Amino acid sequence: MPCSSLADTASRTRRAAASAPNTSTLAAKLARLGLTAAELPFHLPLRYEDETRITPVAAAISGQAAQFEVEVRDCEIAFRPRRQLICHVADATGELALRFLNFYPNQQKLLSPGARLRVFGEPRGGFFGNELIHPRFRRLEGDEPLPERLTPVYPTTAGLGQGTLRRLVQKEMAQADLADTLPEALRQRFALAELAPSLEALHQPPPVAGLDELDRVLAPAWRRIRFDELLAQQLSLRQAYAARRARGAAPLPASGRLTDGLLRHLPFTLTGAQRRAWQEIAADLAQPHPMQRLLQGDVGSGKTIVAALAMLQAADSGYQAALMAPTEILAEQHYRKLAAWLEPLGLPVAWLTGSLRKSEKAAMAGRIASGETLLAVGTHALIEDEITFARLGLSIVDEQHRFGVRQRLALKQKAVAPHQLTMSATPIPRTLAMSYYADLDVSVLDELPPGRTPVLTKLVGEGRRAEVVARVRAACGEGRQVYWVCPLIEESETLQLKTAEETYDHLRTELPELRTGLVHGRLRPEEKAAVMDAFLRNEIQVLVATTVIEVGVDVPNASLMIIEHAERFGLSQLHQLRGRVGRGSAESVCILLYARPLSATARQRLKIIYENTDGFEIARQDLALRGPGEFIGSRQSGMPLLRYAQLDDSALVEAARAAADVLLRDHPAQAVRHIRRWLKGAEEYLKA
Ligand code: ADP
Ligand code: MG
C-alpha cells in the first residue's frame, strides 16, 4: 500500500473502534456513486498519481504534484489566523512546509521531529517558501521500497477516501466474474484487448517511465472499455426495438387513393428526399407492427407535407391520425396548411388547443370520439384525458424534444401501439443517431426545396445598432418584412418580456412610419394567433418577437432577421431562428447583434453560426462544443449517459453496432450478460 492520507488514517481509527466494519454506510456511500460493490471493477480511475519515485525538494515545481522523502524538523500548532498544524520538513536539497487545517492529535504525534516521511502533494509557493497543503503522508519505518505501480485516483464521494476505495476495488477485482462476453472471433475482428487484463491495467497500471507514457500504454485497455460500453448501449437499444416490433398494430396499407389526390393538387412537386422519406413511411405503415420512425430534416426542408401524406394513408384505411406540435403558433400553422391541402379533398381537419372555448373544445372532442373526423391537429391538448379517439392509427409529433417528459409519456399511453412518427429539425449528428437514437428508424430530408436563396449572416457589434435600424427601414421600403428577435433572458421570463416590450417601444419610435407588432409567450393564444396572422398578411412589417417564433413559423416574405444579444443563444436556437428567413425568393439576411465582452464559448458559437449554414455541420460542431449530455436534452432522462465512451469516435460506435448484430444473432446469452454487466436496470426503461 502506498501513502495513506489523513482521512484514511482517521477512518481507520474510527472503524477500529466499532466492533465490525459498517458495511451499510459503505453501501450507502457507494450508492451515492451510483454503484454497488460488485460493480466496482467497472468504476475506473479518473487519473493516476506517480508515487513510484521521489522528487528532491529542490526540484519541486509549483502546481505539479510530486512525492518527497523528508525528515521532520519541527511541528507546531499555529494561529494564522485559524488554528492549523504547520510542520517543517527537509531533505538533503531543501525545505518544505506541510500545512493542515484539520487534524487529529495522533497525527500531530506522527509528525514528531526526526520522523521520516513520504509525502505526496502539490507544492505551492507560499510566503514562507514552498508548502504542501493537506498532503498525503506516511511515516517510514526502516527501508521501504517504492511502489512499482502508479496510484489510481477514483471518482468518489464525501467520506469515502481514495485509500478505502482502492482497497475495495482490489477486493472486488479479485472476486468478480470478469469473464469476457465477447467471443474470441469478435475480439480479433475489431482488434480489441481482453477484458480482464484491460481492467487490471486500468486499476493498476504497469510500471512506466511517467504519466505521458501511461496514456499510450493504457490506450488499448480504454478502447476495450469504451467499446464494451457502446456495445451495451447498442444491445439494449436493439432489444427495445425488437420488443416494440413484436407488438401488433393495425396495418395501414397504401392504396394511393387519397395521397395521389393530394400530390396532384399541390402547387409544387416533392423533392427527391421527400419522396424517399414518404416511401419509407408508407412501407412502415403497411406493416402489422408499430412504426417507430424519426423524420429528420433541417428547417424548411418540407416535413409538413410528408406528415400530411402519412395522415392521409391512415385515413384511407379508415383510421384516425393526429399531428401534435409543442406550441400554439406552430400547431396553428400546421392546421392552416393541412386544412388548405386536405379540406379540398373532402377531409375535414379537427383543431384542438388549450385556448379553445369550452364549447368548441367539447364539439371537437365529440367529433374525434365519434370518429366523424379522421384528422386532428393540435397541441398537447390532444392527449388530455377527456380526449378519446375512436380509432387512432397514427400519431405524429413535431419537435418532440420540446414537449415535457410527462406529455410524451401520456402520448405513448394514449393509444395501444399506434404507428408513430416524430419529426425534428434538430439535425442529429451521425454518431448520436447511431447510439442514442438506434432504437428508431430514421428518414432524412437532406435536400431543401428548390428556389431557396441562402441566408447571408452578418455579425454586428451592438454599437452599430443605428445602421441596423436603417436596414430594417430599407427592407420594409422594398416591401419585405422583418423579424426582430429579442434577447433571451434565461433567468427570468418577466425580465425577458420587459425587454421585448422596451425593444418594441424603441423600434416604434425609431421607425414610426412602419407597422410594428409584438409577439411573446405571455400573450393569450388567440392574441398570439392574431399577431401572427397580421404578419402573414403583411399588415405587420416588423415583428418584434421572443423565441416563440423559433420553430416552424413560415412567412416567405420575411427576408431580414435581427437577433439581439445573439451571444446568449445556443447554436441550435440560432440556427432555428435563422431558418425563419430565406424562405422566399428574395435575398435574405440574418444580422447577429452581439455585445461585448464575449465569453470564449459565445465567441466560438458565433463563429460556427457565421461560417456554417448546414444544420448537420452546425449540430456536429455543437456536439463537440457541448458534449452529448446537453445535446440530447430531455431524451436522456432515464437513459444512462455514456461514462467512458466518447461519441466523436464514430469508428468505435460503428464497430459496437456491428458486434451487437453478431452477438444478438449468434450469442444471445452473452448479449444478455453484457447488458446486465453494464446497464443494470436501465434497459427496462428503454422498453417502455
Ligand atoms: P419544415 O421541414 O421546416 O417543417 P415546412 O414543411 O414548413 O418545412 O416547409 C417549408 C416551406 O416549403 C413551406 O412553405 C412548404 O409549403 C414548402 N415546400 C415544402 N416542400 C416543397 C417542395 N417540394 N417544393 C417547394 N416548396 C416546398
Ligand atoms: Mg415544421
Coordinates of N, CA, C and O in Angstrom, one line a residue, residues 96-249:
L96 N 10.6 22.3 3.1 CA 9.2 22.4 2.7 C 8.3 22.6 4.0 O 8.7 22.1 5.0
A97 N 7.2 23.2 3.8 CA 6.3 23.3 4.9 C 5.0 22.4 4.6 O 4.6 22.5 3.5
L98 N 4.5 21.7 5.6 CA 3.3 20.9 5.4 C 2.3 21.7 6.2 O 2.5 22.0 7.4
R99 N 1.1 21.9 5.7 CA 0.1 22.7 6.4 C -1.2 21.9 6.4 O -1.7 21.5 5.4
F100 N -1.8 21.8 7.6 CA -3.0 21.1 7.8 C -4.0 22.0 8.5 O -3.7 22.5 9.6
L101 N -5.2 22.1 8.0 CA -6.2 23.0 8.6 C -7.1 22.1 9.5 O -7.6 22.6 10.5
N102 N -7.2 20.8 9.2 CA -8.0 19.9 10.0 C -7.0 18.8 10.4 O -6.3 18.3 9.5
F103 N -6.9 18.5 11.7 CA -6.0 17.4 12.1 C -6.4 16.8 13.4 O -7.2 17.4 14.2
Y104 N -5.9 15.6 13.6 CA -6.2 14.9 14.9 C -4.9 14.9 15.7 O -3.8 14.9 15.2
P105 N -5.0 14.9 17.1 CA -3.9 14.9 17.9 C -2.9 13.7 17.5 O -1.7 14.0 17.5
N106 N -3.4 12.6 17.2 CA -2.4 11.5 16.9 C -1.7 11.7 15.6 O -0.6 11.2 15.4
Q107 N -2.2 12.5 14.8 CA -1.5 12.9 13.5 C -0.3 13.8 13.9 O 0.8 13.7 13.3
Q108 N -0.6 14.7 14.8 CA 0.5 15.6 15.3 C 1.6 14.7 15.8 O 2.8 15.0 15.6
K109 N 1.2 13.7 16.5 CA 2.2 12.8 17.1 C 3.1 12.1 16.0 O 4.3 12.0 16.2
L110 N 2.4 11.7 15.0 CA 3.1 11.0 13.9 C 4.2 11.9 13.3 O 5.2 11.5 12.7
L111 N 3.9 13.2 13.4 CA 4.8 14.2 12.7 C 5.9 14.7 13.7 O 6.3 15.9 13.6
S112 N 6.3 13.9 14.6 CA 7.3 14.4 15.6 C 8.6 14.6 15.0 O 9.0 14.0 14.0
P113 N 9.4 15.6 15.5 CA 10.7 15.9 15.0 C 11.6 14.6 14.8 O 11.6 13.7 15.7
G114 N 12.3 14.5 13.7 CA 13.1 13.3 13.5 C 12.4 12.2 12.7 O 13.1 11.4 12.1
A115 N 11.1 12.3 12.6 CA 10.3 11.2 11.9 C 10.6 11.3 10.4 O 10.8 12.4 9.9
R116 N 10.8 10.2 9.7 CA 11.0 10.2 8.3 C 9.6 9.9 7.6 O 8.9 9.1 8.0
L117 N 9.4 10.7 6.5 CA 8.1 10.7 5.9 C 8.2 10.5 4.4 O 9.2 11.0 3.8
R118 N 7.2 9.9 3.8 CA 6.9 10.0 2.4 C 5.7 10.9 2.2 O 4.7 10.6 2.8
V119 N 5.8 12.0 1.5 CA 4.8 13.0 1.4 C 4.4 13.1 -0.1 O 5.3 13.2 -0.9
F120 N 3.1 13.2 -0.3 CA 2.6 13.4 -1.7 C 1.7 14.6 -1.8 O 0.7 14.6 -1.0
G121 N 2.0 15.5 -2.6 CA 1.1 16.7 -2.7 C 1.6 17.6 -3.8 O 2.5 17.4 -4.5
E122 N 0.8 18.7 -3.8 CA 1.1 19.7 -4.9 C 1.7 20.9 -4.3 O 1.1 21.6 -3.5
P123 N 3.0 21.2 -4.6 CA 3.7 22.3 -3.9 C 3.1 23.6 -4.4 O 2.7 23.8 -5.6
R124 N 3.1 24.6 -3.5 CA 2.7 25.9 -3.8 C 3.7 26.9 -3.2 O 4.1 26.7 -2.1
G125 N 4.0 27.9 -3.9 CA 4.9 28.9 -3.4 C 4.2 29.7 -2.4 O 3.3 30.5 -2.8
G126 N 4.5 29.6 -1.1 CA 3.8 30.4 -0.1 C 4.8 31.5 0.4 O 5.9 31.6 -0.1
F127 N 4.3 32.3 1.3 CA 5.1 33.4 1.9 C 6.4 32.8 2.6 O 7.4 33.4 2.5
F128 N 6.3 31.6 3.1 CA 7.4 31.0 3.8 C 8.1 30.0 3.0 O 8.7 29.0 3.5
G129 N 8.1 30.1 1.7 CA 8.7 29.2 0.8 C 7.7 28.2 0.3 O 6.5 28.3 0.5
N130 N 8.2 27.1 -0.3 CA 7.2 26.1 -0.8 C 6.5 25.4 0.3 O 7.0 25.0 1.3
E131 N 5.2 25.2 0.1 CA 4.4 24.4 1.0 C 3.5 23.4 0.4 O 3.1 23.6 -0.8
L132 N 3.1 22.4 1.1 CA 2.1 21.5 0.7 C 0.9 21.6 1.6 O 1.1 21.5 2.8
I133 N -0.3 21.8 1.0 CA -1.5 21.9 1.9 C -2.2 20.6 1.9 O -2.5 20.0 0.9
H134 N -2.5 20.1 3.1 CA -3.1 18.8 3.3 C -2.5 17.7 2.4 O -3.2 17.0 1.7
P135 N -1.2 17.5 2.5 CA -0.6 16.4 1.7 C -1.0 15.1 2.3 O -1.4 15.0 3.4
R136 N -0.9 14.1 1.4 CA -1.0 12.7 1.9 C 0.4 12.4 2.4 O 1.4 12.7 1.8
F137 N 0.5 11.7 3.6 CA 1.8 11.4 4.0 C 1.8 10.1 4.8 O 0.7 9.6 5.2
R138 N 2.9 9.4 4.9 CA 3.0 8.3 5.8 C 4.4 8.2 6.3 O 5.4 8.7 5.7
R139 N 4.5 7.7 7.6 CA 5.7 7.7 8.3 C 6.5 6.4 7.8 O 5.9 5.4 7.6
L140 N 7.8 6.6 7.6 CA 8.6 5.5 7.2 C 9.3 4.8 8.3 O 9.9 5.5 9.2
E141 N 9.2 3.5 8.4 CA 9.9 2.7 9.4 C 10.9 1.9 8.6 O 10.5 1.0 7.9
G142 N 12.2 2.2 8.8 CA 13.2 1.4 8.1 C 13.2 1.7 6.6 O 12.6 2.7 6.1
D143 N 13.7 0.8 5.8 CA 13.8 0.9 4.4 C 12.6 0.4 3.7 O 12.3 -0.8 3.9
E144 N 11.8 1.2 3.1 CA 10.6 0.7 2.4 C 10.7 0.9 0.9 O 11.0 2.0 0.5
P145 N 10.5 -0.2 0.1 CA 10.6 0.0 -1.3 C 9.5 0.9 -1.8 O 8.4 1.0 -1.2
L146 N 9.8 1.6 -2.9 CA 8.7 2.4 -3.5 C 7.7 1.5 -4.2 O 8.1 0.4 -4.7
P147 N 6.5 1.9 -4.3 CA 5.5 1.1 -5.1 C 6.0 1.0 -6.5 O 6.6 1.9 -7.0
E148 N 5.7 -0.1 -7.2 CA 6.1 -0.2 -8.6 C 5.1 0.3 -9.6 O 5.4 0.5 -10.7
R149 N 3.9 0.5 -9.0 CA 2.8 0.9 -10.0 C 2.3 2.3 -9.6 O 2.4 2.7 -8.5
L150 N 1.7 3.0 -10.6 CA 1.1 4.3 -10.4 C -0.1 4.1 -9.5 O -0.7 3.0 -9.5
T151 N -0.5 5.1 -8.8 CA -1.6 5.1 -7.9 C -2.9 5.6 -8.6 O -2.9 6.7 -9.0
P152 N -3.9 4.8 -8.7 CA -5.2 5.3 -9.3 C -5.9 6.3 -8.4 O -5.9 6.2 -7.2
V153 N -6.5 7.3 -9.0 CA -7.4 8.2 -8.3 C -8.8 8.1 -8.9 O -9.0 8.3 -10.1
Y154 N -9.8 7.7 -8.0 CA -11.1 7.4 -8.5 C -12.1 8.5 -8.3 O -11.9 9.3 -7.3
P155 N -13.1 8.6 -9.1 CA -14.2 9.5 -8.7 C -14.8 9.0 -7.4 O -15.0 7.8 -7.2
T156 N -15.0 9.9 -6.4 CA -15.5 9.4 -5.1 C -16.5 10.4 -4.6 O -16.8 11.4 -5.2
T157 N -16.9 10.1 -3.3 CA -17.9 11.0 -2.7 C -17.4 11.3 -1.3 O -16.5 10.6 -0.8
A158 N -18.0 12.3 -0.6 CA -17.6 12.7 0.7 C -17.6 11.5 1.6 O -18.5 10.7 1.6
G159 N -16.5 11.3 2.4 CA -16.5 10.3 3.4 C -15.9 9.0 2.9 O -15.9 8.0 3.6
L160 N -15.6 8.9 1.6 CA -15.1 7.7 1.1 C -13.7 8.0 0.5 O -13.6 8.5 -0.6
G161 N -12.7 7.7 1.3 CA -11.3 8.1 0.9 C -10.8 7.2 -0.2 O -11.3 6.1 -0.5
Q162 N -9.8 7.8 -0.9 CA -9.2 7.1 -2.0 C -8.6 5.7 -1.6 O -8.7 4.7 -2.3
G163 N -8.0 5.7 -0.4 CA -7.3 4.5 0.1 C -8.4 3.4 0.3 O -8.2 2.2 -0.1
T164 N -9.5 3.8 0.9 CA -10.6 2.8 1.1 C -11.1 2.3 -0.2 O -11.3 1.1 -0.4
L165 N -11.3 3.2 -1.1 CA -11.9 2.9 -2.4 C -10.9 1.9 -3.1 O -11.3 0.9 -3.7
R166 N -9.6 2.2 -3.1 CA -8.6 1.4 -3.8 C -8.7 0.0 -3.2 O -8.7 -1.0 -4.0
R167 N -8.7 -0.1 -1.9 CA -8.8 -1.5 -1.3 C -10.0 -2.2 -1.7 O -10.0 -3.4 -2.1
L168 N -11.2 -1.5 -1.7 CA -12.4 -2.1 -2.1 C -12.4 -2.6 -3.6 O -12.8 -3.7 -3.9
V169 N -11.8 -1.8 -4.4 CA -11.7 -2.1 -5.8 C -10.9 -3.4 -6.0 O -11.3 -4.4 -6.7
Q170 N -9.8 -3.4 -5.3 CA -8.9 -4.6 -5.4 C -9.6 -5.9 -4.9 O -9.5 -6.9 -5.5
K171 N -10.3 -5.7 -3.8 CA -11.1 -6.8 -3.3 C -12.1 -7.4 -4.3 O -12.2 -8.6 -4.6
E172 N -12.8 -6.4 -4.9 CA -13.9 -6.8 -5.8 C -13.2 -7.4 -7.1 O -13.8 -8.3 -7.7
M173 N -12.1 -6.8 -7.5 CA -11.4 -7.3 -8.7 C -11.1 -8.8 -8.5 O -11.1 -9.6 -9.5
A174 N -10.7 -9.1 -7.3 CA -10.3 -10.5 -7.0 C -11.4 -11.5 -7.1 O -11.3 -12.6 -7.4
Q175 N -12.6 -11.0 -6.7 CA -13.8 -11.8 -6.6 C -14.7 -11.8 -7.8 O -15.5 -12.8 -8.1
A176 N -14.7 -10.7 -8.6 CA -15.7 -10.5 -9.6 C -15.6 -11.5 -10.8 O -14.5 -12.1 -11.0
D177 N -16.7 -11.7 -11.4 CA -16.7 -12.5 -12.6 C -16.4 -11.6 -13.8 O -17.3 -10.8 -14.2
L178 N -15.2 -11.7 -14.3 CA -14.8 -10.8 -15.4 C -14.7 -11.5 -16.7 O -14.0 -11.1 -17.6
A179 N -15.4 -12.6 -16.8 CA -15.3 -13.4 -18.0 C -15.7 -12.6 -19.2 O -16.6 -11.7 -19.1
D180 N -15.0 -12.7 -20.2 CA -15.2 -11.9 -21.4 C -16.6 -12.3 -22.1 O -16.9 -13.4 -22.3
T181 N -17.4 -11.3 -22.3 CA -18.7 -11.5 -23.0 C -18.5 -11.6 -24.5 O -19.4 -11.9 -25.3
L182 N -17.3 -11.2 -25.0 CA -17.1 -11.1 -26.4 C -16.4 -12.4 -26.9 O -15.4 -12.8 -26.4
P183 N -17.0 -13.1 -27.8 CA -16.4 -14.3 -28.4 C -15.0 -13.9 -29.0 O -14.9 -12.8 -29.5
E184 N -14.1 -14.8 -28.9 CA -12.7 -14.6 -29.4 C -12.7 -14.0 -30.8 O -12.0 -13.1 -31.1
A185 N -13.6 -14.5 -31.7 CA -13.5 -14.1 -33.1 C -13.9 -12.6 -33.2 O -13.3 -11.9 -34.0
L186 N -14.9 -12.2 -32.4 CA -15.2 -10.8 -32.5 C -14.1 -9.9 -32.0 O -13.8 -8.8 -32.5
R187 N -13.5 -10.4 -30.9 CA -12.4 -9.6 -30.3 C -11.3 -9.4 -31.3 O -10.7 -8.3 -31.5
Q188 N -11.0 -10.5 -32.1 CA -10.0 -10.4 -33.1 C -10.4 -9.5 -34.2 O -9.6 -8.6 -34.6
R189 N -11.6 -9.6 -34.6 CA -12.1 -8.8 -35.8 C -12.0 -7.3 -35.5 O -11.6 -6.6 -36.4
F190 N -12.3 -6.9 -34.3 CA -12.2 -5.5 -34.0 C -10.9 -5.1 -33.3 O -10.8 -4.0 -32.7
A191 N -10.0 -6.0 -33.3 CA -8.7 -5.8 -32.6 C -8.8 -5.2 -31.2 O -8.3 -4.2 -30.9
L192 N -9.6 -5.9 -30.4 CA -9.9 -5.5 -29.1 C -9.0 -6.2 -28.1 O -8.8 -7.4 -28.2
A193 N -8.6 -5.6 -27.0 CA -7.9 -6.2 -25.9 C -8.8 -7.1 -25.1 O -10.1 -6.9 -25.2
E194 N -8.3 -8.0 -24.4 CA -9.2 -8.8 -23.5 C -9.7 -8.0 -22.3 O -9.0 -7.1 -21.9
L195 N -10.9 -8.4 -21.8 CA -11.5 -7.5 -20.8 C -10.7 -7.5 -19.5 O -10.4 -6.5 -19.0
A196 N -10.5 -8.7 -18.9 CA -10.0 -8.8 -17.5 C -8.6 -8.1 -17.5 O -8.4 -7.2 -16.6
P197 N -7.7 -8.4 -18.4 CA -6.4 -7.7 -18.3 C -6.5 -6.2 -18.5 O -5.8 -5.4 -18.0
S198 N -7.5 -5.8 -19.3 CA -7.7 -4.3 -19.5 C -8.1 -3.7 -18.2 O -7.6 -2.6 -17.8
L199 N -9.1 -4.3 -17.5 CA -9.5 -3.7 -16.2 C -8.3 -3.7 -15.2 O -8.1 -2.7 -14.5
E200 N -7.5 -4.8 -15.2 CA -6.4 -4.8 -14.3 C -5.4 -3.7 -14.6 O -4.9 -3.0 -13.7
A201 N -5.2 -3.5 -15.9 CA -4.2 -2.4 -16.3 C -4.7 -1.1 -15.9 O -4.0 -0.2 -15.4
L202 N -6.0 -0.9 -16.0 CA -6.6 0.5 -15.7 C -6.6 0.7 -14.2 O -6.3 1.8 -13.7
H203 N -6.9 -0.3 -13.4 CA -6.8 -0.1 -11.9 C -5.4 -0.1 -11.4 O -5.2 0.6 -10.4
Q204 N -4.5 -0.9 -12.0 CA -3.2 -0.9 -11.5 C -2.2 -0.9 -12.7 O -1.7 -1.9 -13.1
P205 N -2.0 0.3 -13.2 CA -1.2 0.3 -14.4 C 0.2 -0.3 -14.2 O 0.7 -0.2 -13.1
P206 N 0.7 -0.8 -15.3 CA 2.1 -1.4 -15.2 C 3.1 -0.3 -14.9 O 2.8 0.9 -15.2
P207 N 4.3 -0.6 -14.5 CA 5.3 0.4 -14.3 C 5.6 1.1 -15.6 O 5.8 0.4 -16.6
V208 N 5.7 2.4 -15.6 CA 6.0 3.1 -16.8 C 7.0 4.2 -16.5 O 7.1 4.6 -15.3
A209 N 7.6 4.8 -17.5 CA 8.5 5.9 -17.2 C 7.9 7.1 -16.7 O 8.4 7.9 -15.9
G210 N 6.6 7.3 -17.0 CA 5.9 8.5 -16.5 C 4.5 8.6 -17.0 O 4.0 7.7 -17.7
L211 N 3.8 9.6 -16.6 CA 2.4 9.7 -16.9 C 2.2 9.9 -18.4 O 1.1 9.4 -18.9
D212 N 3.1 10.4 -19.1 CA 2.9 10.6 -20.6 C 2.9 9.2 -21.3 O 2.1 9.0 -22.1
E213 N 3.9 8.4 -20.8 CA 3.9 7.1 -21.5 C 2.7 6.3 -21.1 O 2.2 5.4 -21.9
L214 N 2.1 6.6 -20.0 CA 1.0 5.9 -19.5 C -0.2 5.9 -20.5 O -0.9 4.9 -20.7
D215 N -0.5 7.1 -21.0 CA -1.6 7.3 -21.9 C -1.5 6.2 -23.1 O -2.5 5.6 -23.5
R216 N -0.2 6.1 -23.6 CA 0.0 5.2 -24.7 C -0.2 3.8 -24.3 O -0.9 3.0 -24.9
V217 N 0.3 3.4 -23.1 CA 0.2 2.1 -22.6 C -1.2 1.6 -22.3 O -1.6 0.5 -22.6
L218 N -2.0 2.6 -21.8 CA -3.4 2.2 -21.4 C -4.4 2.4 -22.6 O -5.5 2.0 -22.4
A219 N -3.9 2.9 -23.7 CA -4.9 3.2 -24.8 C -5.7 1.9 -25.2 O -6.9 2.0 -25.4
P220 N -5.1 0.7 -25.4 CA -5.9 -0.4 -25.8 C -6.9 -0.8 -24.7 O -8.0 -1.2 -25.0
A221 N -6.5 -0.7 -23.4 CA -7.5 -1.0 -22.4 C -8.7 -0.1 -22.4 O -9.8 -0.5 -22.3
W222 N -8.4 1.2 -22.5 CA -9.5 2.2 -22.6 C -10.4 1.9 -23.8 O -11.6 2.0 -23.7
R223 N -9.8 1.6 -24.9 CA -10.5 1.3 -26.1 C -11.5 0.1 -25.9 O -12.6 0.2 -26.3
R224 N -11.0 -0.9 -25.2 CA -11.9 -2.0 -24.9 C -13.0 -1.6 -24.0 O -14.2 -2.0 -24.3
I225 N -12.8 -0.8 -23.0 CA -13.8 -0.4 -22.1 C -14.9 0.4 -22.8 O -16.1 0.2 -22.7
R226 N -14.4 1.3 -23.6 CA -15.3 2.2 -24.3 C -16.2 1.4 -25.3 O -17.4 1.6 -25.5
F227 N -15.5 0.5 -25.9 CA -16.2 -0.4 -26.9 C -17.3 -1.2 -26.1 O -18.5 -1.2 -26.6
D228 N -17.0 -1.7 -25.0 CA -18.0 -2.5 -24.2 C -19.2 -1.7 -23.8 O -20.3 -2.1 -23.8
E229 N -18.9 -0.4 -23.4 CA -20.0 0.4 -23.0 C -20.9 0.8 -24.2 O -22.1 0.7 -24.1
L230 N -20.3 1.1 -25.3 CA -21.1 1.3 -26.5 C -21.8 0.1 -27.0 O -23.0 0.2 -27.4
L231 N -21.2 -1.1 -26.8 CA -21.9 -2.3 -27.2 C -23.1 -2.5 -26.3 O -24.2 -2.9 -26.8
A232 N -23.0 -2.2 -25.0 CA -24.1 -2.4 -24.1 C -25.3 -1.5 -24.5 O -26.4 -1.9 -24.6
Q233 N -24.9 -0.3 -24.9 CA -25.9 0.7 -25.4 C -26.6 0.2 -26.7 O -27.8 0.2 -26.8
Q234 N -25.8 -0.3 -27.6 CA -26.4 -0.8 -28.8 C -27.3 -2.0 -28.6 O -28.4 -2.1 -29.1
L235 N -26.8 -2.9 -27.7 CA -27.6 -4.1 -27.4 C -29.0 -3.8 -26.8 O -30.0 -4.3 -27.2
S236 N -28.9 -2.8 -25.8 CA -30.2 -2.6 -25.2 C -31.2 -1.8 -26.1 O -32.4 -2.1 -26.0
L237 N -30.6 -1.0 -26.9 CA -31.5 -0.3 -27.9 C -32.1 -1.3 -28.9 O -33.3 -1.2 -29.2
R238 N -31.3 -2.2 -29.3 CA -31.8 -3.2 -30.3 C -32.9 -4.0 -29.6 O -33.9 -4.4 -30.2
Q239 N -32.7 -4.4 -28.3 CA -33.6 -5.2 -27.6 C -35.0 -4.4 -27.5 O -36.0 -5.0 -27.8
A240 N -34.9 -3.1 -27.2 CA -36.1 -2.3 -27.1 C -36.8 -2.2 -28.4 O -38.0 -2.4 -28.5
Y241 N -36.0 -2.1 -29.5 CA -36.6 -2.0 -30.8 C -37.3 -3.3 -31.2 O -38.4 -3.3 -31.6
A242 N -36.7 -4.5 -30.9 CA -37.3 -5.7 -31.2 C -38.5 -6.0 -30.4 O -39.5 -6.5 -30.9
A243 N -38.5 -5.5 -29.1 CA -39.7 -5.7 -28.2 C -40.9 -4.9 -28.8 O -42.0 -5.4 -28.8
R244 N -40.6 -3.7 -29.3 CA -41.7 -2.9 -29.8 C -42.2 -3.5 -31.1 O -43.4 -3.5 -31.4
R245 N -41.3 -4.0 -31.9 CA -41.7 -4.6 -33.2 C -42.5 -5.8 -33.0 O -43.4 -6.2 -33.8
A246 N -42.3 -6.5 -31.8 CA -43.1 -7.7 -31.6 C -44.5 -7.4 -31.3 O -45.4 -8.3 -31.3
R247 N -44.8 -6.2 -30.9 CA -46.2 -5.8 -30.7 C -47.0 -5.6 -32.0 O -46.4 -5.3 -33.0
G248 N -48.2 -5.9 -32.0 CA -49.0 -5.7 -33.2 C -49.6 -4.3 -33.4 O -49.7 -3.5 -32.4
A249 N -49.8 -3.9 -34.6 CA -50.5 -2.7 -34.9 C -51.3 -2.9 -36.2 O -50.9 -3.7 -37.0

